[in-house]
Amino acid sequence: LSNVKEPVFTVVDKRHQYAEESQQDTPKVQEAPANPAITEFTRKRRWKSVGYMIAMGRGPSGETLILGRAVGLRMDGDKPFVADYILPPLYPRGLDWTAEVTKRLDTFLGCECKEHHACDMHKNLIPGWMTGDMKRIGESMTVAVPEAIEVLMRLEQIKSKTPPLIICPGQR
Ligand SMILES: [Zn+2]
């Protein structure tokens, strides 16, 4: 009977073990050769991984927006942080949106944002980014449109107003 009680295998919850390790043994992390004393403080202030992508979003009036997006994974967690930069339809030559959006992403280093709960700083910052971007786009539309784009837009407008040509077989 004693054999029956013996468990066939033992489940070791490694996730818990790792969680404890990551909280208690942070100085043992091999990651940073420059500074061996990685504290919880510095882990919150470093990115483990950052990536960039183009995404679609919705504006305040439901309009479709094209976004330049930066996604960052902080050293102290497994939930990514996301910062967006609205790409203007008339794009200025040489503007590096990844540099702009990185400045925004970096504000999430060390802040207290939680999933579905923005910290006090980002409650103000995020709507400000959106209104700032929309204002910038609005201003860019009032500046003279380059002739090349103006001509293209005019041609496309004419094309869209022309009824589609229907070809009926047999009819000549
Ligand atoms: Zn925050």
mmCIF file of C-alpha atoms and ligand atoms in Angstrom:
data_model
loop_
_atom_site.group_PDB
_atom_site.id
_atom_site.type_symbol
_atom_site.label_atom_id
_atom_site.label_comp_id
_atom_site.label_asym_id
_atom_site.label_seq_id
_atom_site.Cartn_x
_atom_site.Cartn_y
_atom_site.Cartn_z
ATOM 1 C CA LEU A 1 0.000 0.000 0.000
ATOM 2 C CA SER A 2 2.824 2.353 0.735
ATOM 3 C CA ASN A 3 3.866 2.007 -2.883
ATOM 4 C CA VAL A 4 0.479 3.189 -4.098
ATOM 5 C CA LYS A 5 0.718 6.340 -2.032
ATOM 6 C CA GLU A 6 4.085 7.121 -3.589
ATOM 7 C CA PRO A 7 3.568 9.752 -6.273
ATOM 8 C CA VAL A 8 4.584 8.672 -9.764
ATOM 9 C CA PHE A 9 6.263 11.983 -10.380
ATOM 10 C CA THR A 10 6.625 15.233 -8.534
ATOM 11 C CA VAL A 11 5.373 18.436 -10.109
ATOM 12 C CA VAL A 12 7.799 21.216 -9.487
ATOM 13 C CA ASP A 13 6.285 24.596 -10.122
ATOM 14 C CA LYS A 14 9.272 26.253 -11.644
ATOM 15 C CA ARG A 15 7.377 29.408 -12.437
ATOM 16 C CA HIS A 16 7.078 30.102 -8.731
ATOM 17 C CA GLN A 17 10.707 29.250 -8.228
ATOM 18 C CA TYR A 18 11.745 31.617 -10.990
ATOM 19 C CA ALA A 19 9.485 34.312 -9.649
ATOM 20 C CA GLU A 20 11.187 34.066 -6.276
ATOM 21 C CA GLU A 21 14.593 33.979 -7.830
ATOM 22 C CA SER A 22 13.912 37.008 -9.935
ATOM 23 C CA GLN A 23 12.772 38.934 -6.885
ATOM 24 C CA GLN A 24 15.419 37.870 -4.435
ATOM 25 C CA ASP A 25 18.484 37.137 -6.488
ATOM 26 C CA THR A 26 18.443 40.078 -8.856
ATOM 27 C CA PRO A 27 22.180 40.809 -8.456
ATOM 28 C CA LYS A 28 22.898 37.347 -9.918
ATOM 29 C CA VAL A 29 21.442 38.300 -13.311
ATOM 30 C CA GLN A 30 24.239 37.887 -15.829
ATOM 31 C CA GLU A 31 22.785 40.427 -18.218
ATOM 32 C CA ALA A 32 24.670 43.615 -17.461
ATOM 33 C CA PRO A 33 28.434 43.387 -17.462
ATOM 34 C CA ALA A 34 28.768 47.146 -17.014
ATOM 35 C CA ASN A 35 26.953 47.286 -13.705
ATOM 36 C CA PRO A 36 26.776 44.080 -11.657
ATOM 37 C CA ALA A 37 24.500 45.600 -9.008
ATOM 38 C CA ILE A 38 21.184 45.310 -10.841
ATOM 39 C CA THR A 39 18.532 46.285 -8.384
ATOM 40 C CA GLU A 40 14.778 46.293 -8.841
ATOM 41 C CA PHE A 41 15.190 50.005 -9.528
ATOM 42 C CA THR A 42 17.491 49.527 -12.496
ATOM 43 C CA ARG A 43 15.466 46.591 -13.852
ATOM 44 C CA LYS A 44 12.494 48.925 -14.144
ATOM 45 C CA ARG A 45 14.627 51.367 -16.059
ATOM 46 C CA ARG A 46 16.010 49.132 -18.768
ATOM 47 C CA TRP A 47 14.519 47.560 -21.869
ATOM 48 C CA LYS A 48 15.083 43.875 -22.436
ATOM 49 C CA SER A 49 13.743 44.166 -25.985
ATOM 50 C CA VAL A 50 12.363 46.936 -28.213
ATOM 51 C CA GLY A 51 10.631 46.506 -31.577
ATOM 52 C CA TYR A 52 8.966 48.785 -34.140
ATOM 53 C CA MET A 53 5.904 48.213 -36.292
ATOM 54 C CA ILE A 54 3.254 49.952 -38.374
ATOM 55 C CA ALA A 55 -0.226 49.647 -36.871
ATOM 56 C CA MET A 56 -3.763 50.888 -37.539
ATOM 57 C CA GLY A 57 -5.681 52.889 -34.973
ATOM 58 C CA ARG A 58 -8.815 54.966 -34.511
ATOM 59 C CA GLY A 59 -8.856 58.732 -34.090
ATOM 60 C CA PRO A 60 -11.197 60.752 -31.839
ATOM 61 C CA SER A 61 -13.854 60.885 -34.576
ATOM 62 C CA GLY A 62 -13.461 57.245 -35.544
ATOM 63 C CA GLU A 63 -11.149 57.945 -38.460
ATOM 64 C CA THR A 64 -8.482 55.411 -39.383
ATOM 65 C CA LEU A 65 -4.995 56.360 -38.309
ATOM 66 C CA ILE A 66 -1.690 54.899 -39.437
ATOM 67 C CA LEU A 67 0.608 54.577 -36.457
ATOM 68 C CA GLY A 68 4.313 54.159 -36.057
ATOM 69 C CA ARG A 69 4.487 51.950 -32.978
ATOM 70 C CA ALA A 70 7.273 51.120 -30.564
ATOM 71 C CA VAL A 71 6.881 48.077 -28.303
ATOM 72 C CA GLY A 72 9.158 47.581 -25.323
ATOM 73 C CA LEU A 73 9.634 44.726 -22.879
ATOM 74 C CA ARG A 74 11.033 45.934 -19.595
ATOM 75 C CA MET A 75 13.640 43.959 -17.639
ATOM 76 C CA ASP A 76 11.253 43.631 -14.702
ATOM 77 C CA GLY A 77 8.208 42.144 -16.439
ATOM 78 C CA ASP A 78 6.642 40.158 -19.264
ATOM 79 C CA LYS A 79 3.954 42.665 -20.333
ATOM 80 C CA PRO A 80 4.965 44.885 -23.240
ATOM 81 C CA PHE A 81 4.647 48.655 -23.213
ATOM 82 C CA VAL A 82 3.352 50.367 -26.340
ATOM 83 C CA ALA A 83 3.880 53.920 -27.604
ATOM 84 C CA ASP A 84 2.377 55.293 -30.825
ATOM 85 C CA TYR A 85 3.232 58.142 -33.154
ATOM 86 C CA ILE A 86 0.525 59.083 -35.649
ATOM 87 C CA LEU A 87 2.039 59.179 -39.136
ATOM 88 C CA PRO A 88 0.838 62.227 -41.087
ATOM 89 C CA PRO A 89 -0.626 61.581 -44.554
ATOM 90 C CA LEU A 90 1.802 64.149 -45.978
ATOM 91 C CA TYR A 91 5.061 62.855 -44.603
ATOM 92 C CA PRO A 92 8.022 65.210 -44.263
ATOM 93 C CA ARG A 93 11.201 63.922 -45.871
ATOM 94 C CA GLY A 94 13.799 62.727 -43.386
ATOM 95 C CA LEU A 95 11.574 62.649 -40.275
ATOM 96 C CA ASP A 96 12.530 59.540 -38.315
ATOM 97 C CA TRP A 97 9.334 58.371 -36.641
ATOM 98 C CA THR A 98 11.211 55.637 -34.767
ATOM 99 C CA ALA A 99 13.249 58.306 -32.974
ATOM 100 C CA GLU A 100 10.084 60.243 -32.092
ATOM 101 C CA VAL A 101 8.223 57.204 -30.801
ATOM 102 C CA THR A 102 11.267 55.956 -28.857
ATOM 103 C CA LYS A 103 11.195 59.156 -26.778
ATOM 104 C CA ARG A 104 7.620 58.271 -25.878
ATOM 105 C CA LEU A 105 8.341 54.624 -25.181
ATOM 106 C CA ASP A 106 11.208 55.575 -22.878
ATOM 107 C CA THR A 107 8.795 57.438 -20.579
ATOM 108 C CA PHE A 108 7.511 53.968 -19.576
ATOM 109 C CA LEU A 109 10.887 53.081 -18.105
ATOM 110 C CA GLY A 110 10.429 53.120 -14.382
ATOM 111 C CA CYS A 111 6.832 54.323 -14.318
ATOM 112 C CA GLU A 112 4.059 52.567 -12.394
ATOM 113 C CA CYS A 113 1.733 51.732 -15.304
ATOM 114 C CA LYS A 114 -0.131 48.451 -14.840
ATOM 115 C CA GLU A 115 -2.117 46.476 -17.371
ATOM 116 C CA HIS A 116 -5.366 48.395 -18.084
ATOM 117 C CA HIS A 117 -4.303 51.047 -15.575
ATOM 118 C CA ALA A 118 -2.176 53.993 -16.630
ATOM 119 C CA CYS A 119 -0.075 55.712 -13.980
ATOM 120 C CA ASP A 120 -0.766 59.366 -13.121
ATOM 121 C CA MET A 121 1.991 60.592 -15.422
ATOM 122 C CA HIS A 122 0.724 58.633 -18.435
ATOM 123 C CA LYS A 123 -2.913 59.574 -17.762
ATOM 124 C CA ASN A 124 -1.775 63.050 -18.816
ATOM 125 C CA LEU A 125 0.937 62.150 -21.316
ATOM 126 C CA ILE A 126 -0.938 59.719 -23.579
ATOM 127 C CA PRO A 127 -3.917 62.007 -24.433
ATOM 128 C CA GLY A 128 -1.366 64.808 -24.918
ATOM 129 C CA TRP A 129 0.529 62.750 -27.508
ATOM 130 C CA MET A 130 -2.693 62.101 -29.407
ATOM 131 C CA THR A 131 -3.858 65.737 -29.438
ATOM 132 C CA GLY A 132 -0.333 66.910 -30.269
ATOM 133 C CA ASP A 133 -0.122 64.529 -33.228
ATOM 134 C CA MET A 134 -3.596 65.502 -34.498
ATOM 135 C CA LYS A 135 -2.698 69.189 -34.199
ATOM 136 C CA ARG A 136 0.554 68.626 -36.075
ATOM 137 C CA ILE A 137 -1.279 66.757 -38.850
ATOM 138 C CA GLY A 138 -3.910 69.509 -39.063
ATOM 139 C CA GLU A 139 -1.179 72.135 -39.417
ATOM 140 C CA SER A 140 0.650 70.109 -42.070
ATOM 141 C CA MET A 141 -2.523 70.074 -44.190
ATOM 142 C CA THR A 142 -2.716 73.886 -44.224
ATOM 143 C CA VAL A 143 0.842 74.247 -45.512
ATOM 144 C CA ALA A 144 1.229 74.225 -49.290
ATOM 145 C CA VAL A 145 0.955 70.698 -50.662
ATOM 146 C CA PRO A 146 3.884 69.786 -52.961
ATOM 147 C CA GLU A 147 2.830 70.202 -56.598
ATOM 148 C CA ALA A 148 3.522 66.554 -57.410
ATOM 149 C CA ILE A 149 1.075 65.373 -54.758
ATOM 150 C CA GLU A 150 -1.465 68.008 -55.715
ATOM 151 C CA VAL A 151 -1.447 66.772 -59.324
ATOM 152 C CA LEU A 152 -1.727 63.153 -58.220
ATOM 153 C CA MET A 153 -4.635 63.919 -55.875
ATOM 154 C CA ARG A 154 -6.453 65.816 -58.636
ATOM 155 C CA LEU A 155 -6.027 62.906 -61.055
ATOM 156 C CA GLU A 156 -7.274 60.402 -58.511
ATOM 157 C CA GLN A 157 -10.272 62.608 -57.765
ATOM 158 C CA ILE A 158 -11.179 62.722 -61.463
ATOM 159 C CA LYS A 159 -10.731 58.963 -61.730
ATOM 160 C CA SER A 160 -13.016 58.271 -58.765
ATOM 161 C CA LYS A 161 -15.764 60.502 -60.238
ATOM 162 C CA THR A 162 -15.692 58.782 -63.617
ATOM 163 C CA PRO A 163 -18.231 55.931 -63.700
ATOM 164 C CA PRO A 164 -16.574 52.593 -64.207
ATOM 165 C CA LEU A 165 -16.444 51.434 -67.793
ATOM 166 C CA ILE A 166 -18.757 48.466 -68.255
ATOM 167 C CA ILE A 167 -17.958 46.236 -71.146
ATOM 168 C CA CYS A 168 -20.852 44.078 -72.235
ATOM 169 C CA PRO A 169 -19.893 41.112 -74.332
ATOM 170 C CA GLY A 170 -21.494 41.187 -77.762
ATOM 171 C CA GLN A 171 -22.317 44.887 -77.590
ATOM 172 C CA ARG A 172 -20.275 46.975 -80.055
HETATM 173 ZN ZN ZN B 1 3.104 55.045 -16.717
#
